[in-house]
Coordinates of C-alpha atoms in Angstrom, one line a residue:
X1 CA 66.9 31.0 -37.6
X2 CA 66.4 31.0 -33.9
X3 CA 65.4 27.9 -32.1
X4 CA 61.7 27.1 -31.9
X5 CA 60.3 25.1 -29.0
X6 CA 58.5 21.8 -29.9
X7 CA 55.1 23.2 -29.1
X8 CA 55.5 25.9 -31.8
X9 CA 57.7 23.8 -34.2
X10 CA 55.2 20.9 -34.4
X11 CA 51.9 23.0 -34.2
X12 CA 49.3 21.4 -36.5
X13 CA 48.9 23.3 -39.8
X14 CA 45.9 21.4 -41.2
X15 CA 42.8 19.9 -39.8
X16 CA 44.2 16.4 -40.5
X17 CA 47.2 17.0 -38.3
X18 CA 45.1 18.0 -35.3
X19 CA 45.1 15.2 -32.7
X20 CA 42.1 14.1 -30.6
X21 CA 39.4 16.5 -32.0
X22 CA 37.8 14.7 -34.9
X23 CA 34.3 16.1 -34.2
X24 CA 35.6 19.7 -34.5
X25 CA 37.7 19.2 -37.6
X26 CA 35.1 17.2 -39.5
X27 CA 32.3 19.8 -38.8
X28 CA 34.4 22.7 -39.8
X29 CA 35.7 20.9 -43.0
X30 CA 32.2 20.1 -44.1
X31 CA 31.0 23.7 -43.4
X32 CA 33.8 25.0 -45.6
X33 CA 33.0 22.6 -48.4
X34 CA 29.3 23.4 -48.3
X35 CA 29.8 27.1 -47.9
X36 CA 28.0 27.3 -44.6
X37 CA 30.6 29.2 -42.6
X38 CA 29.2 31.1 -39.6
X39 CA 30.1 34.6 -38.7
X40 CA 31.0 33.8 -35.1
X41 CA 32.6 30.6 -33.4
X42 CA 33.3 29.8 -29.8
X43 CA 36.0 27.2 -29.0
X44 CA 35.9 25.9 -25.4
X45 CA 38.0 23.3 -23.6
X46 CA 41.0 22.7 -21.4
X47 CA 44.4 24.3 -22.0
X48 CA 46.6 22.9 -24.7
X49 CA 44.0 20.9 -26.6
X50 CA 44.1 22.9 -29.9
X51 CA 41.7 25.8 -29.7
X52 CA 44.0 28.5 -31.0
X53 CA 45.5 26.1 -33.6
X54 CA 42.1 25.3 -35.0
X55 CA 41.3 29.1 -35.2
X56 CA 44.5 29.7 -37.2
X57 CA 43.8 26.7 -39.5
X58 CA 40.3 28.0 -40.1
X59 CA 41.7 31.5 -40.9
X60 CA 44.1 30.0 -43.4
X61 CA 41.3 27.9 -44.9
X62 CA 39.2 30.9 -45.5
X63 CA 42.0 33.3 -46.7
X64 CA 44.2 30.9 -48.7
X65 CA 45.1 32.4 -52.1
X66 CA 44.1 29.1 -53.8
X67 CA 40.5 29.7 -52.7
X68 CA 38.3 28.7 -49.8
X69 CA 39.3 25.1 -49.0
X70 CA 39.4 22.8 -46.0
X71 CA 43.0 22.0 -46.8
X72 CA 45.1 25.2 -46.9
X73 CA 48.2 25.2 -49.0
X74 CA 50.5 26.6 -46.3
X75 CA 52.8 28.0 -49.0
X76 CA 51.0 31.2 -50.2
X77 CA 51.8 34.5 -48.5
X78 CA 48.5 34.6 -46.6
X79 CA 49.0 31.1 -45.1
X80 CA 52.6 31.9 -44.2
X81 CA 51.7 35.2 -42.5
X82 CA 48.9 33.6 -40.5
X83 CA 51.2 30.8 -39.4
X84 CA 53.8 33.4 -38.3
X85 CA 51.2 35.5 -36.6
X86 CA 51.8 38.7 -38.5
X87 CA 48.9 38.7 -40.9
X88 CA 47.3 42.1 -41.4
X89 CA 43.7 40.8 -41.7
X90 CA 43.9 38.2 -39.0
X91 CA 44.0 39.9 -35.6
X92 CA 44.8 37.8 -32.5
X93 CA 43.6 39.7 -29.4
X94 CA 44.3 38.8 -25.8
X95 CA 41.1 39.1 -23.9
X96 CA 42.9 39.4 -20.5
X97 CA 44.8 42.6 -21.5
X98 CA 42.1 44.1 -23.8
X99 CA 39.0 43.5 -21.6
X100 CA 37.6 47.1 -21.2
X101 CA 34.8 48.7 -23.1
X102 CA 37.2 51.2 -24.7
X103 CA 39.0 48.3 -26.4
X104 CA 35.7 46.9 -27.7
X105 CA 34.7 50.4 -29.0
X106 CA 38.0 50.5 -31.0
X107 CA 37.3 47.1 -32.3
X108 CA 33.8 48.2 -33.5
X109 CA 35.4 51.1 -35.4
X110 CA 37.8 48.9 -37.3
X111 CA 35.3 46.2 -38.1
X112 CA 33.6 48.3 -40.9
X113 CA 36.9 48.6 -42.9
X114 CA 37.4 45.9 -45.5
X115 CA 40.4 43.5 -45.3
X116 CA 43.6 44.8 -46.8
X117 CA 44.6 41.8 -49.0
X118 CA 42.6 38.8 -47.8
X119 CA 39.1 37.5 -48.3
X120 CA 38.0 37.9 -44.7
X121 CA 39.0 40.0 -41.7
X122 CA 39.1 37.5 -38.8
X123 CA 39.3 38.5 -35.1
X124 CA 40.6 35.7 -32.8
X125 CA 40.0 36.7 -29.2
X126 CA 41.7 34.4 -26.8
X127 CA 40.5 34.0 -23.2
X128 CA 37.3 35.9 -24.1
X129 CA 35.8 35.2 -20.7
X130 CA 38.1 37.9 -19.2
X131 CA 36.1 40.7 -20.9
X132 CA 34.0 42.8 -18.7
X133 CA 30.2 42.8 -18.7
X134 CA 30.2 46.3 -20.3
X135 CA 32.5 45.1 -23.0
X136 CA 30.3 42.1 -23.8
X137 CA 27.3 44.3 -24.0
X138 CA 29.1 46.7 -26.4
X139 CA 30.0 43.7 -28.6
X140 CA 26.4 42.3 -28.8
X141 CA 25.1 44.2 -31.8
X142 CA 28.3 43.9 -33.9
X143 CA 28.5 40.2 -33.0
X144 CA 24.9 39.5 -34.1
X145 CA 25.1 41.4 -37.4
X146 CA 28.7 41.9 -38.5
X147 CA 29.8 42.9 -41.9
X148 CA 30.0 40.1 -44.5
X149 CA 33.8 40.3 -44.5
X150 CA 34.2 39.8 -40.7
X151 CA 34.4 36.5 -38.8
X152 CA 34.8 36.3 -35.0
X153 CA 36.5 33.3 -33.3
X154 CA 36.5 33.2 -29.5
X155 CA 38.5 30.8 -27.4
X156 CA 38.1 30.2 -23.7
X157 CA 38.8 27.7 -20.9
X158 CA 35.8 28.9 -18.8
X159 CA 32.7 29.1 -20.9
X160 CA 30.4 29.4 -17.8
X161 CA 31.7 33.0 -17.4
X162 CA 30.4 34.1 -20.8
X163 CA 27.0 35.7 -20.9
X164 CA 24.2 33.7 -22.5
X165 CA 23.6 36.5 -24.9
X166 CA 27.0 36.0 -26.4
X167 CA 26.7 32.2 -26.4
X168 CA 23.5 32.4 -28.4
X169 CA 25.2 34.3 -31.2
X170 CA 28.0 31.8 -31.7
X171 CA 28.5 28.3 -32.9
X172 CA 30.0 26.5 -30.0
X173 CA 32.6 23.7 -30.2
X174 CA 33.7 21.9 -27.1
X175 CA 37.3 20.5 -27.3
X176 CA 38.0 17.3 -25.5
X177 CA 41.0 16.2 -23.5
X178 CA 43.3 14.2 -25.6
X179 CA 43.5 10.5 -24.6
X180 CA 46.8 9.2 -23.2
X181 CA 47.1 6.7 -26.1
X182 CA 47.0 9.5 -28.7
X183 CA 49.4 11.6 -26.7
X184 CA 51.9 8.8 -26.6
X185 CA 51.6 8.1 -30.3
X186 CA 52.1 11.8 -31.1
X187 CA 55.0 12.2 -28.7
X188 CA 56.7 9.1 -30.1
X189 CA 56.4 10.5 -33.6
X190 CA 57.9 13.8 -32.5
X191 CA 60.8 12.1 -30.6
X192 CA 61.7 10.1 -33.7
X193 CA 61.8 13.3 -35.8
X194 CA 64.0 14.8 -33.1
X195 CA 66.2 11.8 -33.3
X196 CA 65.5 10.8 -29.7
X197 CA 64.8 7.3 -28.5
X198 CA 62.4 7.2 -25.5
X199 CA 60.9 4.2 -24.0
X200 CA 57.1 3.6 -23.7
X201 CA 57.0 3.9 -19.8
X202 CA 58.6 7.4 -20.0
X203 CA 56.2 8.5 -22.7
X204 CA 53.2 7.2 -20.8
X205 CA 54.5 9.0 -17.7
X206 CA 54.6 12.2 -19.7
X207 CA 51.1 11.6 -21.0
X208 CA 49.7 11.0 -17.5
X209 CA 51.4 14.1 -16.2
X210 CA 50.0 16.2 -19.1
X211 CA 46.5 15.2 -18.2
X212 CA 45.1 15.4 -21.7
X213 CA 47.0 18.6 -22.7
X214 CA 49.1 18.4 -25.9
X215 CA 51.0 21.6 -25.1
X216 CA 51.9 20.4 -21.6
X217 CA 53.0 17.0 -23.0
X218 CA 55.2 18.7 -25.6
X219 CA 56.8 21.0 -23.0
X220 CA 57.7 18.0 -20.8
X221 CA 59.0 16.2 -23.8
X222 CA 61.3 19.1 -24.7
X223 CA 62.6 19.3 -21.1
X224 CA 63.3 15.6 -21.2
X225 CA 65.1 15.8 -24.5
X226 CA 67.3 18.5 -23.0
X227 CA 68.2 16.4 -19.9
X228 CA 68.4 12.9 -21.5
X229 CA 71.8 11.3 -22.3
X230 CA 72.8 7.9 -23.3
X231 CA 73.8 6.9 -19.8
X232 CA 70.6 8.2 -18.1
X233 CA 68.0 5.7 -17.1
X234 CA 64.3 6.2 -17.4
X235 CA 63.9 6.6 -13.6
X236 CA 66.7 9.2 -13.5
X237 CA 65.0 11.2 -16.3
X238 CA 61.7 11.2 -14.6
X239 CA 63.4 12.1 -11.3
X240 CA 65.0 15.1 -13.0
X241 CA 61.6 16.2 -14.3
X242 CA 59.8 15.7 -11.0
X243 CA 57.4 13.3 -12.7
X244 CA 56.1 10.4 -10.6
X245 CA 57.2 7.1 -12.2
X246 CA 54.8 4.2 -12.2
X247 CA 57.2 1.9 -10.5
X248 CA 56.9 4.0 -7.3
X249 CA 53.1 3.9 -7.5
X250 CA 53.2 0.1 -8.1
X251 CA 55.5 -0.3 -5.1
X252 CA 53.1 1.6 -2.9
X253 CA 50.1 -0.3 -4.1
X254 CA 51.8 -3.7 -3.7
X255 CA 52.8 -2.7 -0.1
X256 CA 49.3 -1.8 0.8
X257 CA 47.7 -4.9 -0.7
X258 CA 50.3 -7.2 1.0
X259 CA 50.1 -5.3 4.3
X260 CA 53.8 -4.5 4.3
X261 CA 54.2 -1.5 6.7
X262 CA 58.0 -1.2 6.2
X263 CA 57.6 -0.9 2.4
X264 CA 55.0 1.8 2.8
X265 CA 57.4 3.9 4.9
X266 CA 60.2 3.3 2.4
X267 CA 58.0 4.6 -0.4
X268 CA 57.2 7.8 1.5
X269 CA 60.9 8.4 2.4
X270 CA 61.8 8.0 -1.3
X271 CA 59.1 10.5 -2.3
X272 CA 60.3 13.0 0.3
X273 CA 63.9 12.7 -0.8
X274 CA 63.0 13.3 -4.5
X275 CA 60.8 16.3 -3.5
X276 CA 57.6 14.8 -5.1
X277 CA 54.4 16.6 -4.0
X278 CA 52.3 14.3 -1.8
X279 CA 49.0 15.4 -3.3
X280 CA 50.2 14.6 -6.8
X281 CA 51.3 11.2 -5.5
X282 CA 47.9 10.6 -3.9
X283 CA 46.2 11.4 -7.2
X284 CA 48.5 8.9 -9.0
X285 CA 47.8 6.3 -6.3
X286 CA 44.1 6.9 -6.5
X287 CA 44.3 6.3 -10.3
X288 CA 46.3 3.2 -9.7
X289 CA 43.6 1.6 -7.5
X290 CA 41.0 2.7 -9.9
X291 CA 42.9 0.8 -12.6
X292 CA 43.1 -2.3 -10.3
X293 CA 39.4 -2.1 -9.7
X294 CA 38.7 -2.0 -13.4
X295 CA 41.1 -4.9 -14.0
X296 CA 39.2 -7.0 -11.4
X297 CA 36.1 -6.8 -13.6
X298 CA 37.7 -8.8 -16.3
X299 CA 40.1 -8.4 -19.3
X300 CA 37.3 -7.1 -21.5
X301 CA 36.7 -4.0 -19.4
X302 CA 40.5 -3.5 -19.0
X303 CA 41.1 -3.4 -22.7
X304 CA 38.2 -0.9 -23.2
X305 CA 38.9 1.5 -20.3
X306 CA 42.7 1.4 -19.6
X307 CA 45.1 3.2 -21.9
X308 CA 48.2 1.5 -20.6
X309 CA 51.1 -0.4 -22.0
X310 CA 50.8 -4.2 -22.1
X311 CA 53.5 -4.7 -19.4
X312 CA 51.7 -2.5 -16.9
X313 CA 48.4 -4.3 -17.6
X314 CA 50.1 -7.6 -16.7
X315 CA 51.3 -6.2 -13.4
X316 CA 47.8 -4.8 -12.7
X317 CA 46.3 -8.2 -13.4
X318 CA 48.7 -9.9 -10.9
X319 CA 48.0 -7.4 -8.2
X320 CA 44.2 -7.5 -8.7
X321 CA 44.3 -11.3 -8.3
X322 CA 45.6 -10.9 -4.7
X323 CA 42.6 -9.1 -3.4
X324 CA 38.8 -8.5 -4.0
X325 CA 36.9 -5.7 -5.7
X326 CA 35.3 -4.8 -2.4
X327 CA 38.7 -4.3 -0.8
X328 CA 40.0 -2.2 -3.7
X329 CA 36.9 0.1 -3.4
X330 CA 37.7 0.5 0.3
X331 CA 41.2 1.5 -0.6
X332 CA 39.9 4.0 -3.2
X333 CA 37.6 5.6 -0.7
X334 CA 40.3 5.8 2.0
X335 CA 42.7 7.6 -0.4
X336 CA 40.0 10.2 -1.4
X337 CA 39.5 11.1 2.3
X338 CA 43.2 10.9 3.1
X339 CA 44.1 13.4 0.3
X340 CA 42.0 16.0 2.0
X341 CA 43.8 15.4 5.3
X342 CA 47.1 15.7 3.6
X343 CA 46.1 19.0 1.9
X344 CA 45.2 20.5 5.3
X345 CA 48.0 19.0 7.3
X346 CA 51.1 21.0 8.4
X347 CA 53.1 17.8 8.3
X348 CA 52.1 16.2 4.9
X349 CA 54.9 13.6 5.0
X350 CA 53.7 12.1 8.3
X351 CA 50.1 12.4 7.1
X352 CA 51.0 10.3 4.0
X353 CA 52.8 7.8 6.1
X354 CA 49.8 7.3 8.4
X355 CA 47.5 7.1 5.4
X356 CA 49.5 4.2 3.8
X357 CA 49.9 2.4 7.2
X358 CA 46.1 2.7 7.8
X359 CA 45.4 1.3 4.4
X360 CA 47.9 -1.6 4.9
X361 CA 46.0 -2.5 8.1
X362 CA 42.5 -2.4 6.7
X363 CA 40.6 -5.7 6.8
X364 CA 40.2 -7.7 3.7
X365 CA 36.6 -7.7 2.5
X366 CA 34.7 -10.5 0.8
X367 CA 31.7 -10.2 -1.4
X368 CA 28.4 -11.4 0.2
X369 CA 27.6 -13.5 -2.8
X370 CA 30.9 -15.3 -2.6
X371 CA 30.3 -16.1 1.1
X372 CA 26.8 -17.4 0.2
X373 CA 28.4 -19.6 -2.5
X374 CA 30.9 -21.0 -0.1
X375 CA 28.2 -21.9 2.4
X376 CA 26.2 -23.6 -0.3
X377 CA 29.2 -25.7 -1.3
X378 CA 29.8 -26.7 2.3
X379 CA 26.1 -27.6 2.7
X380 CA 26.2 -29.8 -0.4
X381 CA 29.3 -31.5 0.8
X382 CA 27.8 -32.3 4.2
X383 CA 24.6 -33.6 2.6
X384 CA 26.7 -35.8 0.2
X385 CA 28.8 -37.1 3.2
X386 CA 25.6 -38.0 5.1
X387 CA 24.1 -39.7 2.1
X388 CA 27.3 -41.6 1.5
X389 CA 27.3 -42.8 5.2
X390 CA 23.7 -44.0 4.8
X391 CA 24.5 -46.0 1.7
X392 CA 27.4 -47.7 3.5
X393 CA 25.2 -48.7 6.4
X394 CA 22.6 -50.0 4.0
X395 CA 25.2 -52.0 2.1
X396 CA 26.5 -53.5 5.4
X397 CA 23.0 -54.7 6.2
X398 CA 22.7 -56.4 2.7
X399 CA 26.1 -58.2 2.9
X400 CA 25.7 -59.5 6.5
X401 CA 26.5 -63.3 6.4
X402 CA 23.5 -65.6 6.8
X403 CA 23.7 -68.6 9.2
X404 CA 24.9 -71.7 7.4
X405 CA 22.7 -74.8 7.2
X406 CA 24.1 -78.1 8.6
X407 CA 23.5 -81.4 6.6
X408 CA 20.5 -82.1 9.0
X409 CA 18.9 -78.8 8.3
X410 CA 20.0 -77.2 11.6
X411 CA 21.6 -73.8 11.5
X412 CA 25.4 -74.0 11.9
X413 CA 27.2 -71.1 13.6
X414 CA 29.5 -69.1 11.4
X415 CA 33.0 -68.6 12.5
X416 CA 34.0 -64.9 12.6
X417 CA 37.4 -63.7 13.7
X418 CA 36.5 -60.0 13.4
X419 CA 36.9 -57.8 16.5
X420 CA 34.1 -57.6 19.0
X421 CA 33.2 -54.0 17.9
X422 CA 32.6 -55.3 14.4
X423 CA 30.2 -58.0 15.6
X424 CA 27.9 -55.4 17.3
X425 CA 24.8 -54.6 15.2
X426 CA 24.7 -51.2 13.7
X427 CA 22.9 -48.6 15.7
X428 CA 19.3 -48.1 15.0
X429 CA 18.4 -45.1 12.8
X430 CA 15.9 -42.6 14.1
X431 CA 12.5 -42.5 12.5
X432 CA 12.7 -40.3 9.4
X433 CA 9.2 -39.0 10.1
X434 CA 10.2 -37.8 13.6
X435 CA 11.3 -34.2 13.5
X436 CA 12.8 -34.2 17.0
X437 CA 15.8 -36.6 17.1
X438 CA 18.3 -36.5 19.9
X439 CA 21.7 -35.0 19.6
X440 CA 24.9 -36.5 21.0
X441 CA 25.4 -34.1 23.8
X442 CA 21.8 -33.6 24.8
X443 CA 19.6 -35.3 27.5
X444 CA 18.6 -38.7 26.4
X445 CA 14.8 -39.2 25.9
X446 CA 12.9 -41.6 28.0
X447 CA 12.9 -45.1 26.6
X448 CA 9.3 -45.9 27.6
X449 CA 6.2 -44.5 29.1
X450 CA 6.7 -41.6 31.5
X451 CA 4.3 -40.6 34.2
X452 CA 3.2 -36.9 34.4
X453 CA 5.0 -36.6 37.8
X454 CA 8.3 -37.8 36.2
X455 CA 7.7 -35.4 33.3
X456 CA 7.5 -32.5 35.8
X457 CA 10.8 -33.6 37.3
X458 CA 12.5 -33.9 33.9
X459 CA 11.0 -30.7 32.5
X460 CA 14.3 -28.7 32.7
X461 CA 16.1 -31.6 30.8
X462 CA 13.3 -31.5 28.2
X463 CA 13.8 -27.7 27.7
X464 CA 17.6 -28.2 27.3
X465 CA 16.9 -30.8 24.7
X466 CA 14.3 -28.7 22.9
X467 CA 16.7 -25.7 22.7
X468 CA 18.7 -27.7 20.1
X469 CA 15.8 -29.0 18.1
X470 CA 13.5 -25.9 18.1
X471 CA 15.2 -22.8 19.6
X472 CA 12.2 -20.5 19.0
X473 CA 9.8 -22.8 20.8
X474 CA 12.3 -23.5 23.6
X475 CA 12.7 -19.7 24.1
X476 CA 9.0 -19.3 24.6
X477 CA 9.0 -22.2 27.1
X478 CA 12.2 -21.2 28.8
X479 CA 10.5 -20.0 32.1
X480 CA 7.6 -22.5 32.0
X481 CA 6.7 -25.2 34.4
X482 CA 4.3 -28.2 34.6
X483 CA 1.1 -27.2 36.3
X484 CA -1.9 -29.5 37.0
X485 CA -1.9 -33.1 35.7
X486 CA -5.1 -35.1 35.1
X487 CA -4.9 -38.5 33.5
X488 CA -3.5 -37.9 30.0
X489 CA -3.9 -34.1 30.2
X490 CA -0.9 -32.0 31.2
X491 CA -1.0 -28.2 31.7
X492 CA 2.1 -26.1 30.9
X493 CA 2.2 -22.8 32.7
X494 CA 4.0 -20.1 30.7
X495 CA 4.6 -16.4 30.9
X496 CA 1.7 -14.2 30.1
X497 CA 3.4 -12.7 27.1
X498 CA 3.7 -16.1 25.4
X499 CA 0.3 -17.5 26.5
X500 CA -1.6 -16.4 23.4
X501 CA 1.0 -17.7 20.9
X502 CA 1.4 -21.1 22.6
X503 CA -2.3 -21.7 22.6
X504 CA -2.4 -21.7 18.9
X505 CA -3.2 -25.2 17.5
X506 CA -0.1 -25.3 15.4
X507 CA 2.1 -24.5 18.3
X508 CA 0.3 -27.0 20.6
X509 CA 0.9 -29.7 17.9
X510 CA 4.6 -28.9 18.0
X511 CA 4.7 -29.2 21.8
X512 CA 2.8 -32.6 21.6
X513 CA 5.3 -33.9 19.0
X514 CA 8.3 -32.8 21.1
X515 CA 6.8 -34.3 24.2
X516 CA 6.1 -37.6 22.5
X517 CA 9.7 -37.7 21.1
X518 CA 11.3 -37.0 24.5
X519 CA 9.0 -38.7 27.0
X520 CA 7.8 -41.6 24.8
X521 CA 4.2 -40.9 25.5
X522 CA 1.3 -38.9 23.9
X523 CA -0.5 -36.5 26.2
X524 CA -3.2 -33.9 25.8
X525 CA -1.3 -30.6 26.3
X526 CA -2.9 -27.4 27.5
X527 CA -1.4 -24.0 28.1
X528 CA -2.0 -21.7 31.1
X529 CA -0.6 -18.6 32.6
X530 CA 2.2 -18.9 35.1
X531 CA 1.4 -17.4 38.5
X532 CA 3.3 -14.3 39.5
X533 CA 5.8 -14.5 42.3
X534 CA 6.3 -12.3 45.3
X535 CA 2.8 -11.7 46.4
X536 CA 1.0 -8.4 45.6
X537 CA 3.0 -6.4 43.1
X538 CA 5.1 -9.4 42.1
X539 CA 8.3 -8.8 40.1
X540 CA 7.3 -5.2 39.5
X541 CA 7.4 -4.4 43.2
X542 CA 10.7 -6.2 43.6
X543 CA 12.2 -4.3 40.8
X544 CA 11.1 -1.0 42.4
X545 CA 12.6 -2.0 45.7
X546 CA 15.9 -2.9 43.9
X547 CA 15.9 0.4 42.1
X548 CA 15.3 2.4 45.3
X549 CA 18.1 0.4 47.0
X550 CA 20.6 1.1 44.2
X551 CA 19.7 4.8 44.3
X552 CA 20.2 5.1 48.1
X553 CA 23.6 3.3 47.8
X554 CA 24.7 5.6 44.9
X555 CA 23.8 8.7 46.9
X556 CA 25.6 7.5 50.0
X557 CA 28.6 9.9 50.8
X558 CA 30.9 7.0 51.6
X559 CA 30.2 5.3 48.3
X560 CA 30.7 8.5 46.4
X561 CA 34.0 9.2 48.0
X562 CA 35.2 5.6 47.4
X563 CA 34.3 5.9 43.7
X564 CA 36.1 9.2 43.4
X565 CA 39.3 8.0 45.1
X566 CA 39.5 4.6 43.3
X567 CA 38.2 5.9 40.0
X568 CA 35.8 3.0 39.6
X569 CA 32.2 2.5 38.9
X570 CA 29.3 0.7 40.5
X571 CA 28.6 -2.7 38.9
X572 CA 26.3 -4.6 41.3
X573 CA 24.8 -4.4 44.8
X574 CA 25.0 -7.5 46.9
X575 CA 24.2 -8.2 50.6
X576 CA 26.9 -9.3 53.0
X577 CA 27.1 -13.1 53.5
X578 CA 25.8 -12.8 57.1
X579 CA 22.8 -10.7 56.0
X580 CA 22.1 -13.0 53.1
X581 CA 21.9 -16.0 55.4
X582 CA 19.5 -14.2 57.7
X583 CA 17.5 -13.0 54.7
X584 CA 17.1 -16.6 53.5
X585 CA 15.9 -17.7 57.0
X586 CA 13.2 -15.0 56.9
X587 CA 14.7 -12.8 59.6
X588 CA 15.4 -9.1 59.1
X589 CA 19.1 -8.2 58.7
X590 CA 21.0 -7.1 61.8
X591 CA 21.4 -3.4 62.2
X592 CA 24.7 -1.7 62.4

C-alpha cells in the first residue's frame, strides 16, 4: 500500500474522534438519534478545522449498513467506500471547478434518480462560495424542496459570499479554530503512534504556527518527522522548518524590557541569517507582549487565558515582574504600528532593527494610582515624623530638672555639665491657631507693633513671605502697594482685575490675618484700585509705542540683511547705553 500522509492517515472517522468541535458533533449526533436530519447543511470555518471530515462522517452515519446511527461501524462496504472517497451515492464536488450554471443544471438532472445502493444520495460541495450567482439561483428550488433521498452538505471558508437565499435554506454550523492545547495533545498522540519523541516546546511551536488548523499542524508534524534525527536539537528542527522558536521571541522581549540595544540587533541578525519573515516575527512578538500583559494581571488570569507550558509561564512571570502593565501596553501598541511600517518598507531588516531599538528606548511608565499611593505613604511618613518630634520636645519639657532646695529652704543651683547648646531652652512653638507661620528662608515677621509707614517700606518683604504661605493670595497682591494710611486703617492699592475679588469679606479676612502674623499688629484693611502709570493711555499706549518701534526695526533694510547673513532671529530691542542714560534724565536721544 502506498504511503499516506498524516493528515489522511489520522483523519477522524467518528464524531468522537473529531477534535475541538463539540458543539457540532453533539448537535449532529442528537439529530441522528431523534431522526431530525435536515435536507441541507452549511459548514463554515477556517481551513483545516474538520468541515469535510464531519461531512464524510455524517454521510457514513446516514448510509451505514447497520442502520442510521451516530456511530458508524467503518467496516461495512458503504463506510469503507465513503472513507476512500469512491462511493457511488456520496458525490464530493469542488465548487471552484464546477461553478457554472451548466454544472448545476446537470446536478439538478441527477438529483431525481434514487441512490444505487445506499439509503441517501449525498452531495458534498466544497468551497461552495465559488459558485456564480446564476448557479446559486438555479440551485434555489432544488435546495428548498429536494427529493426525500437527497441531502446537501456545503462547506466554505467565506460564508459572507453566499447569498442569503441559500443561507436561509440550510442549517448552519460554524466551526471554531482549535485551541493550541488541544492541538498539542493530538499531535503528541500522533507522534507516539508514529514512534517519534518530540518535546513540548517543539509541539507548542507547531501549534502556534498552525494557528488553530489541525491540517496545518499535521503537515508541519510530518515535515518535522521527516527531518528529525537523534542528534538534532529542538532549535535545529525548528530552524529547518522555518518556524520561529520561542527562545528567539523571549530574547527579543527581554532585550526590549531591559533596554539592551546590542541584544536587539543580535536578534535581528539571527532572524536574517535564518531567513525568518520579519512580519511573522512581529506577530509572534506581539503575541509575546500580549501574554506578558495578561500575566501581569495575576496568576488566575494567566491560567485561564494562556495555553502555554509551565516552563514558559514561569519565564513570562519573571519578565512581567520587571516592568509595569502600562509599559507593556505601550510596547504592544508600538509593535502594531511598526508591523505596518515593516510591511511597506523596502528594507524590512533595518525597519525591524529600528523598531526594536525604539522600543528599548521607550520610557518606563507608572500607573497613576501607584504614584498617588507612593505620595500618600510619603505624606504619612512626614506627618509621623513631625508628630514624633513634637512628642520628644514635650517629653524634654516634662523631664527638665527642677532647682534643688537647700536645708534653709533657699533654691540651690543644679550642677549641669551638658554642653552650652543643651542648656538653651527649646525654641518656642508657633501658635497652632495661627495659619501663617514663618518659614526658615523667608523674611522674619516684625516682633512688635509696626507703624503704617514701616509697613509700606516692608510691603515687598511681606509679599515674599506671603508667596510661601498663600500663593494664590500673593499672586493677586503681587503688583500691589500701600496707599493712604489713616490711624488703624490701611489701604492696599491693587490691579483693577483683582479689585473685586480682594474686596470680598473672606479675602479681606485673609489679608488681615496675614498682616497680623507678619507685622504684629491688627489693622482695618481696605482695597482700592492702583492708579495707572504713564499718563493718558497708560500701559496700553506704551505697549503700542513698543510694538510700532519693533515693527520699524524689523522692516529696516540693515536689520533684514543682518538677519539673512547671520541666520539669526530678533529676540529683543534695547536702547544703546548712551541713549538709555539720556532717556532716564528726560532728554531726547541724540540723533545720528
